[in-house]
XYZ file of C-alpha atoms in Angstrom:
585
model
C 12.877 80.525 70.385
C 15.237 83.454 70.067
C 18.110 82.646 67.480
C 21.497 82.555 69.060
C 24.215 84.619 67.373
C 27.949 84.711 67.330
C 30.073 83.551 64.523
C 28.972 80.065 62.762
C 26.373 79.407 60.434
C 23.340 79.358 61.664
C 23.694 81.615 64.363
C 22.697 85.687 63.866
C 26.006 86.817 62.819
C 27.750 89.257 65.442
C 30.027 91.832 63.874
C 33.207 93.160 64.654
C 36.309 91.521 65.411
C 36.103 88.636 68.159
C 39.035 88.030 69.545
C 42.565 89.692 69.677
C 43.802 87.276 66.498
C 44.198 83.874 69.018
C 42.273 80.592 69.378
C 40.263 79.171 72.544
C 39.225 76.220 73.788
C 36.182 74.738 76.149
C 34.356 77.948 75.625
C 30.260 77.348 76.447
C 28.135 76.391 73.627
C 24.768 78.020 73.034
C 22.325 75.245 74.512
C 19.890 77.471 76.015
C 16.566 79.003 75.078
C 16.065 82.951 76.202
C 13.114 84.098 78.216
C 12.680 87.748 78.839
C 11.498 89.632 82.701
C 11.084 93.557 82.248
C 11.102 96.343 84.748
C 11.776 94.807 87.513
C 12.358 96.570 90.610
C 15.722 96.465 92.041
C 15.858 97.659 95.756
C 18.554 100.402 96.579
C 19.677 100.567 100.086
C 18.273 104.351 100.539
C 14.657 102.429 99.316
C 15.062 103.740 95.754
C 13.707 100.954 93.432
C 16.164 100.970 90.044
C 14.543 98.866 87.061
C 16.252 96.548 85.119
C 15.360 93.858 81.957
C 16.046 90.320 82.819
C 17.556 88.097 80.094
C 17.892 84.683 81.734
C 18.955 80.658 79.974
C 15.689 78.595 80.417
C 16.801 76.385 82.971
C 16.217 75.508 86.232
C 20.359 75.532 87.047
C 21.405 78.487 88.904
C 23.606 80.622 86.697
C 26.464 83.168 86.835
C 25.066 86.752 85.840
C 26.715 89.541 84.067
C 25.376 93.047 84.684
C 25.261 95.998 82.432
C 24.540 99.076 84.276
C 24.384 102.877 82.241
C 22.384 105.792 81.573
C 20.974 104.844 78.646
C 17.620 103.486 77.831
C 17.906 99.739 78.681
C 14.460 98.979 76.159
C 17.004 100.060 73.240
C 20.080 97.664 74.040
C 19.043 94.739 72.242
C 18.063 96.555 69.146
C 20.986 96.692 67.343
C 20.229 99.989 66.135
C 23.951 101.553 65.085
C 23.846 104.471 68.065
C 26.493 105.178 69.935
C 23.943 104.353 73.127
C 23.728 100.420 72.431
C 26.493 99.517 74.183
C 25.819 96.948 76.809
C 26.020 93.368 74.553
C 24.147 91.659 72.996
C 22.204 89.273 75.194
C 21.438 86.749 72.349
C 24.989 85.995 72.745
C 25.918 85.621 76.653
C 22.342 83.554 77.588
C 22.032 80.760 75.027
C 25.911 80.103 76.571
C 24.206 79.841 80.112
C 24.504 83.289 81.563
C 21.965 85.570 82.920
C 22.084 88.965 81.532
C 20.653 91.973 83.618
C 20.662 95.217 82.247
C 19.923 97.903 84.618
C 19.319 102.032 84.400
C 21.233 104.398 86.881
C 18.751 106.206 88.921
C 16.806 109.073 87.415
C 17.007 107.106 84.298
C 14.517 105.215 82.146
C 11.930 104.319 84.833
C 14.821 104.141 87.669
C 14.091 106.364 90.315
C 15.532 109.189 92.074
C 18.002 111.328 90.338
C 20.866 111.167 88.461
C 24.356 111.787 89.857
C 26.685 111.040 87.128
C 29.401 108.578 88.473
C 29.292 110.229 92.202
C 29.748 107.776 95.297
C 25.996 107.512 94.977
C 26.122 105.935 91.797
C 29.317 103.866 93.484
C 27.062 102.622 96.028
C 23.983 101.388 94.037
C 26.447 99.561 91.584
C 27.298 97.432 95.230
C 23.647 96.666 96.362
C 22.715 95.913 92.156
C 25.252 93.514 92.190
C 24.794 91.764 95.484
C 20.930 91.672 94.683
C 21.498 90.527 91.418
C 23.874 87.369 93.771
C 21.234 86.586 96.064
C 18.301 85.418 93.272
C 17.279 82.175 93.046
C 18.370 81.977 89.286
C 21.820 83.563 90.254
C 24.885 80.659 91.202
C 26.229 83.856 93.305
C 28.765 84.885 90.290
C 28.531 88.403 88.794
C 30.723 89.555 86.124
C 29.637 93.252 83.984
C 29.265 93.709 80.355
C 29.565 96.975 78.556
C 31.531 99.423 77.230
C 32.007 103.093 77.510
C 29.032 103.947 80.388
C 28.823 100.486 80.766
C 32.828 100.315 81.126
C 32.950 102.936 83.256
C 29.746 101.502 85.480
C 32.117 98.273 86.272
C 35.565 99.918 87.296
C 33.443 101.879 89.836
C 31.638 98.980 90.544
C 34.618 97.356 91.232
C 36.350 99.549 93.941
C 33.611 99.402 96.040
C 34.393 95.605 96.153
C 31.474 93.969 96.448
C 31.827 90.229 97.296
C 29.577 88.794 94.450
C 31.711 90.631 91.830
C 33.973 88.106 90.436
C 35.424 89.964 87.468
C 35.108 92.245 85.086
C 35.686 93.304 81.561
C 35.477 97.004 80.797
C 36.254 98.172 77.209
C 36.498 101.797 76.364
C 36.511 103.147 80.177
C 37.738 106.016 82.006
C 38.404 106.046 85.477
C 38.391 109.632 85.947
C 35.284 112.166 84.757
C 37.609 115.345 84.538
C 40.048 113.825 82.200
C 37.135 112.742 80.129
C 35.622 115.770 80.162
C 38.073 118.526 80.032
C 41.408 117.635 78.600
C 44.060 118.833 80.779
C 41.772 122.486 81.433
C 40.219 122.572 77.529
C 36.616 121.616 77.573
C 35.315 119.072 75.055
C 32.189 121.343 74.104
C 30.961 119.079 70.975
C 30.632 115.495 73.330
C 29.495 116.627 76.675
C 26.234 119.095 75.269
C 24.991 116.910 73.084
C 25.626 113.846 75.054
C 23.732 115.510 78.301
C 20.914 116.431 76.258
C 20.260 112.653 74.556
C 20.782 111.330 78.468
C 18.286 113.898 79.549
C 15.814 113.632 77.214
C 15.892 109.844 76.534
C 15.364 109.697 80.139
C 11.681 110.900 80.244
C 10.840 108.822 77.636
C 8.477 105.828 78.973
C 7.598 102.213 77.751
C 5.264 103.519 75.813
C 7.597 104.167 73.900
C 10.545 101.873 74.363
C 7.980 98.754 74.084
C 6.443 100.195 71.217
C 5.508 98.014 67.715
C 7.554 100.679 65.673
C 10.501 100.291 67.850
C 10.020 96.419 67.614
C 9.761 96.932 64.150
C 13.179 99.222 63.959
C 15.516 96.552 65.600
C 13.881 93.925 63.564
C 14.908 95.949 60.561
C 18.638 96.106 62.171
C 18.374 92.623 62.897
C 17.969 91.017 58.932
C 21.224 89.593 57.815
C 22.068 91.773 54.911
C 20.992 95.007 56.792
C 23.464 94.141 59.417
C 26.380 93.434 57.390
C 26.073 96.347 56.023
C 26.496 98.197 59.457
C 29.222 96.364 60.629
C 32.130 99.346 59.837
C 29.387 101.800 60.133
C 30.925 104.466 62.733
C 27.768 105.582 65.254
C 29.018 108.954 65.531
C 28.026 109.684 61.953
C 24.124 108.030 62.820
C 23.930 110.302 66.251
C 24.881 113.327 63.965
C 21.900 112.864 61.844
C 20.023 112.241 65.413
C 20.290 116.281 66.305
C 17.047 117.496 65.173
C 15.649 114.829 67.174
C 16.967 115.653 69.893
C 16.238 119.114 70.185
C 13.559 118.787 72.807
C 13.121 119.897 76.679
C 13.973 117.846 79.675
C 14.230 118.902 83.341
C 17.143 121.659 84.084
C 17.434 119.561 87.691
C 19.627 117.294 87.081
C 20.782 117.554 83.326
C 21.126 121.451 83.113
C 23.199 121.924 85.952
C 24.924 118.443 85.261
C 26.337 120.568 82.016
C 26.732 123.727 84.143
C 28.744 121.624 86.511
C 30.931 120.171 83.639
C 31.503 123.331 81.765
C 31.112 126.247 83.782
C 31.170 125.804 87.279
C 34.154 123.576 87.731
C 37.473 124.114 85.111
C 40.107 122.440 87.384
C 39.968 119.413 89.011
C 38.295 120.317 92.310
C 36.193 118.242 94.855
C 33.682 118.160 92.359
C 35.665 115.810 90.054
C 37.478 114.077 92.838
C 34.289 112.687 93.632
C 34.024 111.197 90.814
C 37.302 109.846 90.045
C 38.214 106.117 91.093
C 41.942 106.214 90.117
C 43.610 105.919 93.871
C 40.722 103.426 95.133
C 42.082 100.858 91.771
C 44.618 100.143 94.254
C 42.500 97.712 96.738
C 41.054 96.245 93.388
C 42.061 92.423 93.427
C 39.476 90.863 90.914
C 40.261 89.720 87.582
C 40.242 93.025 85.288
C 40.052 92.724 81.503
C 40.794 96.216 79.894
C 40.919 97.204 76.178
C 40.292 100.075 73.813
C 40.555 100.561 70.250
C 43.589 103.268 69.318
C 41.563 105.537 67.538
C 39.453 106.268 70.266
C 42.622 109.022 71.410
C 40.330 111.524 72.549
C 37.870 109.807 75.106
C 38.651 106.136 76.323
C 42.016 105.582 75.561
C 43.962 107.271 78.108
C 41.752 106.182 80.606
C 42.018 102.480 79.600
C 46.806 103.009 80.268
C 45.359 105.208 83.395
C 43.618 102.255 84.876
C 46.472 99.810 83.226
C 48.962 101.533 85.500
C 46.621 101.690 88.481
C 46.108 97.866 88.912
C 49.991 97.105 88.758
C 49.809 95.199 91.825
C 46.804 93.107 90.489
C 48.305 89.884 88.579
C 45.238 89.127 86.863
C 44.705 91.935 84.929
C 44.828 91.348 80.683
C 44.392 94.418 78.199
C 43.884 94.495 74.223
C 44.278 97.304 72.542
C 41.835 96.927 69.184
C 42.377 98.116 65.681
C 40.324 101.107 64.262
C 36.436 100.271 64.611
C 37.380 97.889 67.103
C 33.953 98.920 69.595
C 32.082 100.129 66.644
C 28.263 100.622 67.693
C 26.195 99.096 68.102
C 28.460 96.917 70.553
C 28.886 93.212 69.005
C 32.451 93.270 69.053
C 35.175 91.212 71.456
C 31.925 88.515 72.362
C 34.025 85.620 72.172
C 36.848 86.984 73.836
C 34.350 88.289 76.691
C 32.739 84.779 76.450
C 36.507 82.951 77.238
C 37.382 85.686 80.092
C 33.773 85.194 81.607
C 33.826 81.061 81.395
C 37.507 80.658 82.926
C 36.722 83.202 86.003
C 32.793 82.375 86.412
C 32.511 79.359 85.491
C 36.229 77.907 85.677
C 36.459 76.605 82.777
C 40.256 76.681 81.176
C 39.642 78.457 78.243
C 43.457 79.708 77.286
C 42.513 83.344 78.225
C 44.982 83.801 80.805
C 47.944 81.962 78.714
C 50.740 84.298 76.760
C 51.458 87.751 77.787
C 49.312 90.049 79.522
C 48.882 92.765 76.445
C 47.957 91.724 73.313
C 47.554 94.851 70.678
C 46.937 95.549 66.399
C 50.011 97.598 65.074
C 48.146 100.028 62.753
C 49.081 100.295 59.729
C 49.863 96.874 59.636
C 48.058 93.491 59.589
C 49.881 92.399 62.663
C 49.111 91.704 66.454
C 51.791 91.752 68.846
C 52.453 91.658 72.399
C 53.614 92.753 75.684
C 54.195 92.552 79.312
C 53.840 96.334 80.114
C 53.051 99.285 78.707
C 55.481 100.821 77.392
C 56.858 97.712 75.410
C 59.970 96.711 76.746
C 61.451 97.633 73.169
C 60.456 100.862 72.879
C 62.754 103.594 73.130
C 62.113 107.455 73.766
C 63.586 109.448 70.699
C 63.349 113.687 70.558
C 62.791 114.803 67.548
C 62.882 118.973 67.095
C 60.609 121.197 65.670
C 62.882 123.266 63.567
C 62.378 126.423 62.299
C 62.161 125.456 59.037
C 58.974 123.077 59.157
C 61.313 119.795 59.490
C 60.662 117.659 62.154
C 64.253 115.805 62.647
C 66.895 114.879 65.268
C 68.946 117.529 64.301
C 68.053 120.877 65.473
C 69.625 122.685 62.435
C 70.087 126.397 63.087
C 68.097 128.048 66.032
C 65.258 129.875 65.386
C 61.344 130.509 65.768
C 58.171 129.885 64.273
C 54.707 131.556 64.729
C 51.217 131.627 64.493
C 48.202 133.460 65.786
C 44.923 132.463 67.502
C 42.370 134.891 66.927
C 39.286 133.850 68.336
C 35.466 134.176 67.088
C 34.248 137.445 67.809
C 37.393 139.773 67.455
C 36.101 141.846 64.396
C 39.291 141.054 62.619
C 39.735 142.781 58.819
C 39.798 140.807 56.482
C 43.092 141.878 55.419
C 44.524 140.241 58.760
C 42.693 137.621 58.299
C 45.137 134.290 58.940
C 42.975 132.378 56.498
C 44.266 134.802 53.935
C 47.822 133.311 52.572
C 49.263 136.620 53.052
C 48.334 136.680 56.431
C 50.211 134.723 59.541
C 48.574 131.003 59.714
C 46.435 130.049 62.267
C 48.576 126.380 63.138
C 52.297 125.279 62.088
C 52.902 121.920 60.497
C 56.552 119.896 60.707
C 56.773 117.057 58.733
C 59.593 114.438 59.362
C 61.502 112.760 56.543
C 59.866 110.178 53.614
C 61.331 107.414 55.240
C 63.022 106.002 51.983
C 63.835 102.422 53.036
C 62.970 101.603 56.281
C 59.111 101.222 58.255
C 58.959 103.538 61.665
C 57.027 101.293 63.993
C 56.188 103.593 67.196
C 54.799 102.098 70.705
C 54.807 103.388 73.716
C 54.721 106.692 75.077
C 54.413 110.395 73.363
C 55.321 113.691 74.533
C 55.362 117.629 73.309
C 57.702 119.441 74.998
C 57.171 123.413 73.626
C 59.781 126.491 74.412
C 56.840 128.934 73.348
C 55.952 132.602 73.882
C 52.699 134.054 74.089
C 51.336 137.585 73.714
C 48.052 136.596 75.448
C 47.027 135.936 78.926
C 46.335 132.385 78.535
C 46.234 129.670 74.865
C 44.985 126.714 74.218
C 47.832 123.674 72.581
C 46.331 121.685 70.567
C 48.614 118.922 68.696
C 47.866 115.883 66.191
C 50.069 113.765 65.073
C 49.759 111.754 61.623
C 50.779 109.471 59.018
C 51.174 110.880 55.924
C 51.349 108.263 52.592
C 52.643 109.210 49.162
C 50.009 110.492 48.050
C 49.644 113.269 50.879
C 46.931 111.920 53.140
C 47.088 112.031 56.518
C 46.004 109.694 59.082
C 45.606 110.577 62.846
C 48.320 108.500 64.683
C 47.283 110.309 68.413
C 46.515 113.721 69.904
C 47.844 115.876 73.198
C 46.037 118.981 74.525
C 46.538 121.270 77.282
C 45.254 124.658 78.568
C 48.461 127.033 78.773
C 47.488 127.714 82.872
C 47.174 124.796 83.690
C 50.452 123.291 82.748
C 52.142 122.551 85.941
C 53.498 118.896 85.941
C 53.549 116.440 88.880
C 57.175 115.649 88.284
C 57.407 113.160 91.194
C 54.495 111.143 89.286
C 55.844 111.698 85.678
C 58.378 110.324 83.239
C 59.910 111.075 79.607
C 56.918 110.291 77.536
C 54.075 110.338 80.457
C 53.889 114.044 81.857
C 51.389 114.237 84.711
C 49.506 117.209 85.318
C 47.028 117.597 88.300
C 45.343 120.781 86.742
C 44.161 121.826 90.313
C 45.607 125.322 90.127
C 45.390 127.766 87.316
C 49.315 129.534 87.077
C 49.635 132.887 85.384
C 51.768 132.719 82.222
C 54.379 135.120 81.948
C 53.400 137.289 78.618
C 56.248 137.663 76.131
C 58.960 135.183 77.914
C 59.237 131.439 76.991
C 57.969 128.712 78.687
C 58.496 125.372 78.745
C 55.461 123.305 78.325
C 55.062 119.307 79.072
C 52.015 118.535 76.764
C 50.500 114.659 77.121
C 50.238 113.097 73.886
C 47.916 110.071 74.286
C 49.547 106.754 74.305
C 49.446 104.926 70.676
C 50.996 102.339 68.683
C 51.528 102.822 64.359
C 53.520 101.006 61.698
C 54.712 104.080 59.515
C 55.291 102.177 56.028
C 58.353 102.812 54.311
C 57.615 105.745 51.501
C 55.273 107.705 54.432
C 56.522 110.596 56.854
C 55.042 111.801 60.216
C 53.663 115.035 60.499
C 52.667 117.383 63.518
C 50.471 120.020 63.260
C 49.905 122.512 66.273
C 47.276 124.994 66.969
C 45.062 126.831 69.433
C 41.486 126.092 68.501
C 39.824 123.336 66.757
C 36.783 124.883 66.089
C 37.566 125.536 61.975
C 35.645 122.944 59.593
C 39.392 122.379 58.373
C 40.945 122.042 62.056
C 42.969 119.305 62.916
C 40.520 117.125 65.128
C 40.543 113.345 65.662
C 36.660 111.760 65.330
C 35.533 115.214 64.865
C 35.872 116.318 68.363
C 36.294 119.816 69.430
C 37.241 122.148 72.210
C 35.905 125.419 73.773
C 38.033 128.013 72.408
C 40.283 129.837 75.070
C 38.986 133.404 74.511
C 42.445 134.837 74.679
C 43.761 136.593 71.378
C 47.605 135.526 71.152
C 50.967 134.914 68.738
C 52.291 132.146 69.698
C 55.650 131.497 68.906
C 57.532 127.909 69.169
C 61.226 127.979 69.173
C 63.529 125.142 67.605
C 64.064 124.099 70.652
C 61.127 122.149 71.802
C 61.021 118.319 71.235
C 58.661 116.119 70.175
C 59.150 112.595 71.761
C 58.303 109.458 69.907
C 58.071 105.806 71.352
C 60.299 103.813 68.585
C 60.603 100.185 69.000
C 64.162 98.712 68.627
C 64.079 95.882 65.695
């Protein structure tokens, strides 16, 4: 008999947070045994067979399902190995509560087959006949829900416009509903995820059973699985166990599709063409009508979180749509977190049970920086109120101008040759960012919500630059914690001003536009959505450059950007604005 976990003694303990700080009531107990189907063949319309583990309640009582559908190796999801792959719940949680867990490979992946098309309509369309399959079994009660997050997030908001009947709800944490603005952020390239991330899909996906049903893997997620071994993982960030991964992972697999997948990503397509359209399900959230449940933790700035107010905004219309927004380590790997909360959203829509899910207001969200949750009916908070703060020329970040004037800094990119004498490393030299740090608030907490913007008057000497800014909370003592991040390609900065707002610039990055060397331009720069408590005796600090490539750069989770070639000085004048969402006490 498999041991059921959650949260109570006696039960393999899940960790992460559970719920978003509130109680529930009538949620399912865990009365069921677990029995175990593998590889079975799922028929695809096309006559593609994808495979999928079955994780089903011993009982003869039709049950609701809930489908997790990715990439990644479906042999590895119950492991509880701390990779940022294990992502698509823990099934020792959802069956003993009398759900059916499927977990199922996209084609071209981990004994799927056919190829791999990377969130295309093709993908779209065997997410519908999964699903309805998946309805129409004998141990299915016709209810599907989806489980997951990131790829498995992502998997269920495209599952969901296609709008297949069976699909009752959803819950995606940590999604994206658009591949370019994943992948390139607004026209700068994020070189350290996608190459590494395309070679683990590719070459995880020729490994066999042989290998995933293996005694030493057995033996791994065993290991994972004793109590004090677990614990000890449960604030362990993945990215940090992937990064000792590398050497592992520096093995062949096919060029067709994962080669020119990355040449696709990188190379071949820089603006968002028909190429990315295809893969973007932003305008088709509009005919969505099932229950939605979306969420992401805020430190997670520079892959899910925009994506998660993107798809908030999207399914306006929809009235049953809830979204949390987590503290930092929220979705930590591998995924435990949010079970209960899944568990209430999952028994009030499949199995309509009244579980208090649906009861207060729509957003619930952590303040950072503080110990408190609050909530909301939109996004922005009603209370939160655009403020411009300018970048003055003498490093102060205030209201108050002061006297006009400029500030610069050079991008020199690798390969340039430079002397060392020029060197902006040097502290003689010119630097290679500019930092503005706001007044020690003496008195008074700064609690921010809402909304960010960079608005730049710069000049440039080169043909095109990179902006790269990160914002932070800075303590007594001088250390600085990433609050958000904005980025945007200099030629790509046309905004969408019929679309946008103060706060929310929206740029369509279709069309590269030629930057006028040595005259100012005005640049909207998106700063991703966030939400701090800035304690009384801290300051907020903003620090701009045009490459994050340095060991010392100013990153957030150690991502980083292709550098744009182009040697420039770039020079900021007093009178850009940085806008910051404050809330109104």
């Amino acid at each position: 008999m498999t041991q059921a976990s959650g949260v109570v003694p006696g039960q393999r303990h899940l960790n992460g947070i559970q719920t978003t700080d509130r109680e529930f009531r009538n949620l399912s107990e865990p009365t069921h045994t677990m029995t175990e189907t593998h590889d079975v063949a799922v028929p695809m319309r096309d006559g593609i067979d994808l495979r999928a583990d079955l994780f089903r309640p011993d009982t003869q009582t039709p049950s609701p399902a809930l489908i997790s559908f990715s990439a990644y190796p479906r042999q590895i999801q119950n492991t509880r190995a701390p990779l940022g792959l294990v992502e698509a719940g823990a099934s020792d949680f959802f069956v003993p509560r009398g759900y059916v867990h499927v977990i199922a490979n996209a084609r071209g992946t981990a004994g799927s087959e056919g190829t791999w098309t990377f969130f295309d309509q093709q993908e779209r369309d065997d997410l519908y006949d999964l699903i309805e399959w998946v309805a129409a079994q004998e141990w299915c009660d016709g209810n599907v829900g989806m489980l997951g997050i990131s790829y498995f997030a992502m998997a269920q908001i495209s599952a969901a416009v296609g709008r297949p009947p069976s699909l009752k709800a959803i819950f995606a944490l940590g999604t994206n509903e658009s591949c370019y603005d994943l992948v390139s952020h607004h026209g700068l390239f994020v070189s350290s995820f996608m190459g590494p991330w395309i070679s683990a899909v590719g070459l995880l996906s020729q490994r066999t059973d042989r290998v995933w049903r293996s005694k030493a893997l057995k033996l791994i997620g065993d290991a994972f699985s004793e109590k004090h071994v677990h614990h000890r993982l449960a604030n362990l960030n993945g990215e940090a166990i992937a990064a000792s991964l590398k050497p592992v992972l520096k093995t062949h697999y096919p060029d067709d599709p994962f080669g020119q997948l990355w040449r696709d990503v990188a190379v071949e397509h820089p603006t968002y063409d028909d190429f990315w359209a295809a893969r973007d399900c932003l305008a088709a959230l509009a005919d969505v009508d099932i229950p939605v449940y979306l969420g992401c933790d805020w430190d997670n700035v520079i892959m899910h979180l925009p994506g998660t107010f993107t798809s908030w905004e999207a399914l306006a219309h929809n009235p049953n749509v809830r979204m949390s927004l987590l503290p930092e380590g929220g979705l930590n790997w591998p995924w435990e977190s949010m079970h209960i909360e899944a568990l209430a959203w999952y028994d009030h829509w499949l199995k309509g049970a009244d579980t208090g899910i649906t009861d207060g207001d729509p957003i619930r969200y952590a303040m950072p920086g503080s110990d408190e949750w609050r909530t909301a009916t939109n996004w922005p908070p009603a209370e939160s109120e655009i403020v411009e703060y300018a970048l003055r020329a003498d490093g102060v970040l205030d209201r108050d101008e002061g006297e006009p004037g400029d500030r610069t800094y050079f991008h020199i990119p690798a390969g340039m040759n430079m002397p060392s004498a020029a060197d902006p490393a040097r502290e003689q030299a010119p630097a290679d960012r500019l930092i503005w740090d706001g007044p020690v608030l003496v008195e008074n907490a700064l609690d921010l919500a809402g909304d960010f913007e960079l608005r730049l008057d710069a000049t440039i000497t080169g043909l095109d630059t990179a902006w790269m800014a990160i914002l932070y909370d800075v303590d007594p003592d001088d250390r600085a914690t990433p609050i958000t991040g904005g980025w945007l390609r200099a030629s790509l900065r046309t905004v969408d001003e019929h679309r946008s707002r103060p706060g929310r610039p929206l740029l369509p990055c279709t069309t590269p536009e030629a930057i006028p060397v040595g005259k100012q331009v005005t640049y909207r720069i998106p700063v991703v959505a966030n939400a701090r408590h800035v304690a009384a005796g801290h300051r907020v600090r903003l620090v701009l450059t045009s490459s994050d490539q340095g060991k010392d750069a100013p990153t957030i989770l150690g991502f980083r950007h292709a550098d744009v070639g182009e040697p420039s000085r770039n020079t900021i004048a007093s009178s850009s604005r940085l806008l910051l969402p404050i809330l109104a006490h």
